[in-house]
C-alpha positions as a Markdown table, in Angstrom:
| # | Residue | x | y | z |
|---|---|---|---|---|
| 1 | Met | 0.0 | 0.0 | 0.0 |
| 2 | Cys | 0.9 | 3.6 | 0.0 |
| 3 | Val | 4.1 | 4.2 | 2.0 |
| 4 | Asn | 5.1 | 7.5 | 0.3 |
| 5 | Tyr | 3.2 | 10.7 | -0.7 |
| 6 | His | 3.7 | 14.3 | -1.7 |
| 7 | Thr | 2.8 | 16.9 | 0.8 |
| 8 | Pro | 1.3 | 20.4 | 0.4 |
| 9 | Thr | 3.7 | 23.4 | 0.7 |
| 10 | Arg | 3.3 | 25.8 | 3.6 |
| 11 | Glu | 1.6 | 28.2 | 1.3 |
| 12 | Gln | -0.8 | 25.6 | 0.0 |
| 13 | Phe | -1.5 | 24.4 | 3.6 |
| 14 | Gly | -2.5 | 28.0 | 4.5 |
| 15 | Thr | -5.2 | 27.9 | 1.8 |
| 16 | Leu | -7.0 | 24.9 | 3.4 |
| 17 | Gly | -8.7 | 27.0 | 6.0 |
| 18 | Ala | -10.9 | 28.4 | 3.2 |
| 19 | Phe | -13.0 | 25.1 | 3.5 |
| 20 | Ser | -12.0 | 23.6 | 6.8 |
| 21 | Asp | -11.8 | 26.5 | 9.3 |
| 22 | Leu | -8.2 | 26.1 | 10.0 |
| 23 | Pro | -6.0 | 28.8 | 11.4 |
| 24 | Ala | -4.2 | 30.6 | 8.6 |
| 25 | Asp | -0.7 | 30.6 | 10.2 |
| 26 | Leu | 1.5 | 27.7 | 11.1 |
| 27 | Pro | 4.3 | 27.8 | 13.7 |
| 28 | Ala | 7.5 | 29.2 | 12.0 |
| 29 | Asp | 9.6 | 26.2 | 13.1 |
| 30 | Trp | 7.3 | 23.7 | 11.4 |
| 31 | His | 9.1 | 22.0 | 8.5 |
| 32 | Trp | 8.4 | 18.9 | 6.5 |
| 33 | Pro | 9.8 | 17.4 | 3.2 |
| 34 | Lys | 8.0 | 17.3 | -0.2 |
| 35 | Glu | 8.0 | 13.5 | -0.1 |
| 36 | Val | 7.1 | 11.8 | 3.1 |
| 37 | Trp | 8.1 | 8.3 | 4.1 |
| 38 | Lys | 8.0 | 6.3 | 7.3 |
| 39 | Asp | 8.9 | 8.3 | 10.5 |
| 40 | Tyr | 9.0 | 11.6 | 8.6 |
| 41 | Leu | 7.2 | 14.5 | 10.0 |
| 42 | Ala | 4.1 | 15.8 | 8.0 |
| 43 | Pro | 1.1 | 18.0 | 8.8 |
| 44 | Ile | -2.3 | 16.5 | 9.6 |
| 45 | Ile | -5.6 | 18.1 | 10.7 |
| 46 | Arg | -7.5 | 16.9 | 13.8 |
| 47 | Arg | -9.9 | 18.2 | 16.4 |
| 48 | Ser | -8.5 | 19.7 | 19.6 |
| 49 | Ser | -10.0 | 18.9 | 23.0 |
| 50 | Asp | -12.3 | 21.9 | 22.8 |
| 51 | Gly | -13.6 | 20.8 | 19.4 |
| 52 | Arg | -11.8 | 23.2 | 17.1 |
| 53 | Leu | -9.9 | 22.0 | 14.0 |
| 54 | Glu | -6.2 | 22.3 | 14.5 |
| 55 | Pro | -3.1 | 21.5 | 12.4 |
| 56 | Cys | -0.6 | 19.1 | 14.0 |
| 57 | Leu | 2.9 | 18.1 | 12.9 |
| 58 | Ala | 3.1 | 14.3 | 13.3 |
| 59 | Ser | 5.3 | 11.4 | 12.3 |
| 60 | Tyr | 4.1 | 9.1 | 9.6 |
| 61 | Gly | 3.4 | 5.6 | 11.0 |
| 62 | Met | 1.3 | 5.0 | 14.0 |
| 63 | Val | 4.2 | 3.3 | 15.9 |
| 64 | Pro | 7.4 | 5.3 | 15.3 |
| 65 | Arg | 10.4 | 3.1 | 15.0 |
| 66 | Arg | 12.0 | 4.8 | 18.1 |
| 67 | His | 9.0 | 3.4 | 20.1 |
| 68 | Ile | 9.4 | -0.3 | 19.0 |
| 69 | Pro | 10.9 | -2.1 | 22.0 |
| 70 | Ala | 14.4 | -3.5 | 21.7 |
| 71 | Gly | 14.4 | -7.0 | 20.5 |
| 72 | Val | 11.1 | -6.6 | 18.6 |
| 73 | Lys | 11.4 | -7.0 | 14.8 |
| 74 | Pro | 10.6 | -3.6 | 13.2 |
| 75 | Phe | 7.1 | -3.4 | 11.7 |
| 76 | Asp | 5.2 | -0.9 | 9.6 |
| 77 | Thr | 2.1 | 1.0 | 10.7 |
| 78 | Met | 1.8 | 3.6 | 7.8 |
| 79 | Asn | -1.5 | 2.0 | 6.6 |
| 80 | Ala | -4.4 | 0.8 | 8.7 |
| 81 | Arg | -6.8 | -1.7 | 7.1 |
| 82 | Ala | -10.5 | -0.5 | 7.6 |
| 83 | Glu | -11.6 | -4.1 | 8.1 |
| 84 | Ser | -9.4 | -4.6 | 11.3 |
| 85 | Leu | -9.3 | -1.2 | 12.9 |
| 86 | Gly | -11.0 | -2.4 | 16.0 |
| 87 | Glu | -8.7 | -5.5 | 16.3 |
| 88 | Arg | -5.1 | -4.5 | 15.6 |
| 89 | Arg | -3.3 | -3.4 | 18.7 |
| 90 | Ser | -1.5 | -0.6 | 17.0 |
| 91 | Phe | -4.8 | 1.0 | 15.9 |
| 92 | Ala | -7.7 | -0.1 | 18.0 |
| 93 | Pro | -7.3 | 2.3 | 20.9 |
| 94 | Ala | -7.2 | 5.3 | 18.6 |
| 95 | Trp | -10.1 | 4.0 | 16.6 |
| 96 | Arg | -12.3 | 3.3 | 19.7 |
| 97 | Arg | -11.5 | 6.8 | 21.0 |
| 98 | Leu | -12.3 | 8.2 | 17.5 |
| 99 | Gln | -8.9 | 9.9 | 17.3 |
| 100 | Leu | -9.5 | 10.8 | 13.7 |
| 101 | Cys | -7.3 | 12.9 | 11.5 |
| 102 | Ala | -7.3 | 14.1 | 7.9 |
| 103 | Val | -4.0 | 14.0 | 6.0 |
| 104 | Pro | -3.6 | 16.7 | 3.3 |
| 105 | Met | -1.7 | 15.7 | 0.2 |
| 106 | Ala | -1.1 | 16.7 | -3.4 |
| 107 | Trp | -0.7 | 13.1 | -4.6 |
| 108 | Phe | 0.4 | 9.7 | -3.3 |
| 109 | Tyr | 2.4 | 7.0 | -5.0 |
| 110 | Glu | 1.6 | 3.3 | -5.9 |
| 111 | Pro | 3.4 | 0.7 | -8.1 |
| 112 | Cys | 1.7 | -0.1 | -11.4 |
| 113 | Tyr | 2.6 | -3.4 | -13.2 |
| 114 | Glu | 0.8 | -2.7 | -16.5 |
| 115 | Ser | 4.1 | -2.5 | -18.4 |
| 116 | Gly | 5.1 | -5.9 | -17.0 |
| 117 | Arg | 7.3 | -4.5 | -14.2 |
| 118 | Ala | 6.7 | -2.2 | -11.3 |
| 119 | Gln | 6.6 | 1.5 | -12.3 |
| 120 | Arg | 5.8 | 4.1 | -9.7 |
| 121 | His | 2.7 | 6.1 | -10.4 |
| 122 | Ala | 1.4 | 9.3 | -8.8 |
| 123 | Ile | -2.3 | 9.4 | -8.0 |
| 124 | Gly | -4.1 | 12.7 | -7.5 |
| 125 | Met | -7.1 | 14.6 | -8.4 |
| 126 | Gln | -8.3 | 15.4 | -11.9 |
| 127 | Asp | -8.2 | 19.2 | -11.2 |
| 128 | Asp | -4.8 | 19.0 | -9.4 |
| 129 | Ser | -6.3 | 20.2 | -6.2 |
| 130 | Leu | -5.1 | 19.2 | -2.7 |
| 131 | Phe | -7.2 | 16.4 | -1.1 |
| 132 | Phe | -7.5 | 14.7 | 2.3 |
| 133 | Val | -7.0 | 11.1 | 3.3 |
| 134 | Ala | -8.7 | 9.6 | 6.4 |
| 135 | Gly | -6.4 | 8.6 | 9.2 |
| 136 | Leu | -5.9 | 8.0 | 12.9 |
| 137 | Trp | -3.5 | 9.8 | 15.3 |
| 138 | Arg | -2.0 | 9.2 | 18.8 |
| 139 | Glu | 0.4 | 10.7 | 21.2 |
| 140 | Trp | 3.7 | 9.4 | 22.6 |
| 141 | Ser | 5.7 | 10.5 | 25.7 |
| 142 | Glu | 9.2 | 11.2 | 24.6 |
| 143 | Ala | 12.4 | 10.6 | 26.6 |
| 144 | Asp | 12.7 | 14.4 | 27.3 |
| 145 | Gly | 9.2 | 14.5 | 28.8 |
| 146 | Ser | 7.6 | 16.1 | 25.7 |
| 147 | Leu | 4.6 | 14.8 | 23.8 |
| 148 | Ala | 4.8 | 13.9 | 20.1 |
| 149 | Ser | 2.1 | 12.8 | 17.7 |
| 150 | Ser | 2.0 | 10.1 | 15.1 |
| 151 | Phe | -0.5 | 9.1 | 12.4 |
| 152 | Thr | -1.6 | 6.4 | 10.1 |
| 153 | Gln | -3.7 | 6.3 | 6.9 |
| 154 | Ile | -6.8 | 4.2 | 6.6 |
| 155 | Thr | -7.1 | 1.8 | 3.5 |
| 156 | Ile | -10.0 | -0.1 | 2.0 |
| 157 | Asn | -10.4 | -2.9 | -0.6 |
| 158 | Ala | -10.1 | -1.6 | -4.2 |
| 159 | Asp | -10.6 | -4.8 | -6.3 |
| 160 | Asp | -13.5 | -3.1 | -8.2 |
| 161 | His | -12.1 | 0.5 | -8.3 |
| 162 | Pro | -11.5 | 1.4 | -11.9 |
| 163 | Leu | -8.2 | 3.3 | -11.1 |
| 164 | Met | -6.9 | 1.8 | -7.9 |
| 165 | Ser | -7.4 | -1.8 | -9.1 |
| 166 | Arg | -4.7 | -1.2 | -11.7 |
| 167 | Met | -2.1 | -0.7 | -9.0 |
| 168 | His | 0.1 | -3.3 | -7.2 |
| 169 | Lys | 1.3 | -6.7 | -8.3 |
| 170 | Pro | -1.0 | -8.9 | -10.3 |
| 171 | Gly | -2.7 | -11.4 | -8.0 |
| 172 | Asp | -2.3 | -9.2 | -4.9 |
| 173 | Glu | -5.4 | -7.7 | -3.2 |
| 174 | Lys | -6.0 | -4.2 | -4.4 |
| 175 | Arg | -6.2 | -1.5 | -1.7 |
| 176 | Ser | -6.8 | 2.2 | -1.8 |
| 177 | Leu | -6.3 | 5.1 | 0.7 |
| 178 | Val | -9.7 | 6.5 | 1.8 |
| 179 | Val | -10.0 | 10.0 | 0.2 |
| 180 | Ile | -12.3 | 12.4 | 2.1 |
| 181 | Ala | -14.0 | 15.1 | 0.0 |
| 182 | Pro | -13.0 | 18.6 | 1.3 |
| 183 | Ser | -16.7 | 19.3 | 2.1 |
| 184 | Glu | -16.8 | 16.3 | 4.4 |
| 185 | Val | -13.6 | 16.8 | 6.3 |
| 186 | Gly | -15.3 | 18.6 | 9.2 |
| 187 | Asp | -18.0 | 15.9 | 9.5 |
| 188 | Trp | -15.3 | 13.2 | 9.5 |
| 189 | Leu | -13.3 | 14.8 | 12.2 |
| 190 | Ala | -16.5 | 15.5 | 14.3 |
| 191 | Cys | -17.6 | 11.8 | 14.3 |
| 192 | Arg | -18.5 | 10.6 | 17.8 |
| 193 | Asp | -19.9 | 7.3 | 16.7 |
| 194 | Ile | -17.8 | 4.5 | 15.3 |
| 195 | Glu | -20.5 | 3.4 | 12.8 |
| 196 | Val | -20.9 | 6.9 | 11.5 |
| 197 | Ala | -17.1 | 7.1 | 11.2 |
| 198 | Arg | -17.1 | 3.8 | 9.3 |
| 199 | Ser | -19.6 | 5.2 | 6.8 |
| 200 | Phe | -16.9 | 7.5 | 5.6 |
| 201 | Leu | -14.6 | 4.5 | 4.7 |
| 202 | Arg | -15.8 | 4.2 | 1.1 |
| 203 | Pro | -14.2 | 4.4 | -2.4 |
| 204 | Tyr | -13.6 | 7.9 | -3.9 |
| 205 | Pro | -15.0 | 8.3 | -7.5 |
| 206 | Ala | -12.4 | 7.3 | -10.0 |
| 207 | Ala | -13.7 | 9.9 | -12.5 |
| 208 | Arg | -12.4 | 12.6 | -10.1 |
| 209 | Met | -8.9 | 11.1 | -9.9 |
| 210 | Lys | -6.0 | 10.5 | -12.3 |
| 211 | Asp | -2.7 | 8.8 | -12.3 |
| 212 | Trp | 0.7 | 9.3 | -14.2 |
| 213 | Pro | 4.1 | 7.8 | -14.3 |
| 214 | Ala | 6.4 | 9.2 | -11.5 |
| 215 | Pro | 9.7 | 7.4 | -11.6 |
| 216 | Gln | 11.6 | 7.6 | -8.3 |
| 217 | Thr | 14.7 | 9.8 | -8.7 |
| 218 | Val | 16.5 | 8.1 | -5.8 |
| 219 | Arg | 16.7 | 4.4 | -5.0 |
| 220 | Lys | 16.4 | 5.0 | -1.3 |
| 221 | Ala | 14.6 | 7.6 | 0.8 |
| 222 | Pro | 17.1 | 10.0 | 2.3 |
| 223 | Glu | 17.4 | 10.4 | 6.1 |
| 224 | Ser | 14.7 | 12.7 | 7.3 |
| 225 | Pro | 16.0 | 16.0 | 8.5 |
| 226 | Asn | 13.2 | 15.8 | 11.2 |
| 227 | Leu | 14.5 | 12.7 | 12.9 |
| 228 | Ser | 16.9 | 14.8 | 14.9 |
| 229 | Leu | 14.0 | 16.5 | 16.6 |
| 230 | Phe | 13.3 | 13.4 | 18.6 |
């Protein structure tokens, strides 16, 4: 599934408040890369304890590698399957507490095998607009006594989706991120009932999406400049 996506710029993020009631200004010391990978910092949107929408700079992956106990084989938590949200130990507590977030992005990446071999494709909106992906967030106590946040993206089956069914290796189950329409972001984040929240976990119309080849320019993701913050 999606383990890499393209983030909005600070300037683009500032425009999101036009339809999500976000504050216009972000803290000056917030920085994130154009392409996000596991454990990289990226902006998300969530509801604060008083019910307001707020931006948060969080690390990609529900369980950051620095919090995997010594001796435990590293595992990935960038994607959470909708079918098992209430069962997986990494995600169930946040799901039951409805710690929902929306992840803004310009596009995300998936492998396409239509040429006979894996080719990275970018997937975004037909009109090139920013969009949101449904996710969960949680907090971690750090060694210095501070609190840090992390997030995961929610995925659904896409075997019948005209666009997303073209991605991934032949024979593998097809999966898709859950795209939330801008007009529904506020309602998604306001959910206080699990069944209502689950109703948002549905395919996004393929006619509003597009894909294009996006070869990776580096073989391995560079070290995140944000990791030094922890």
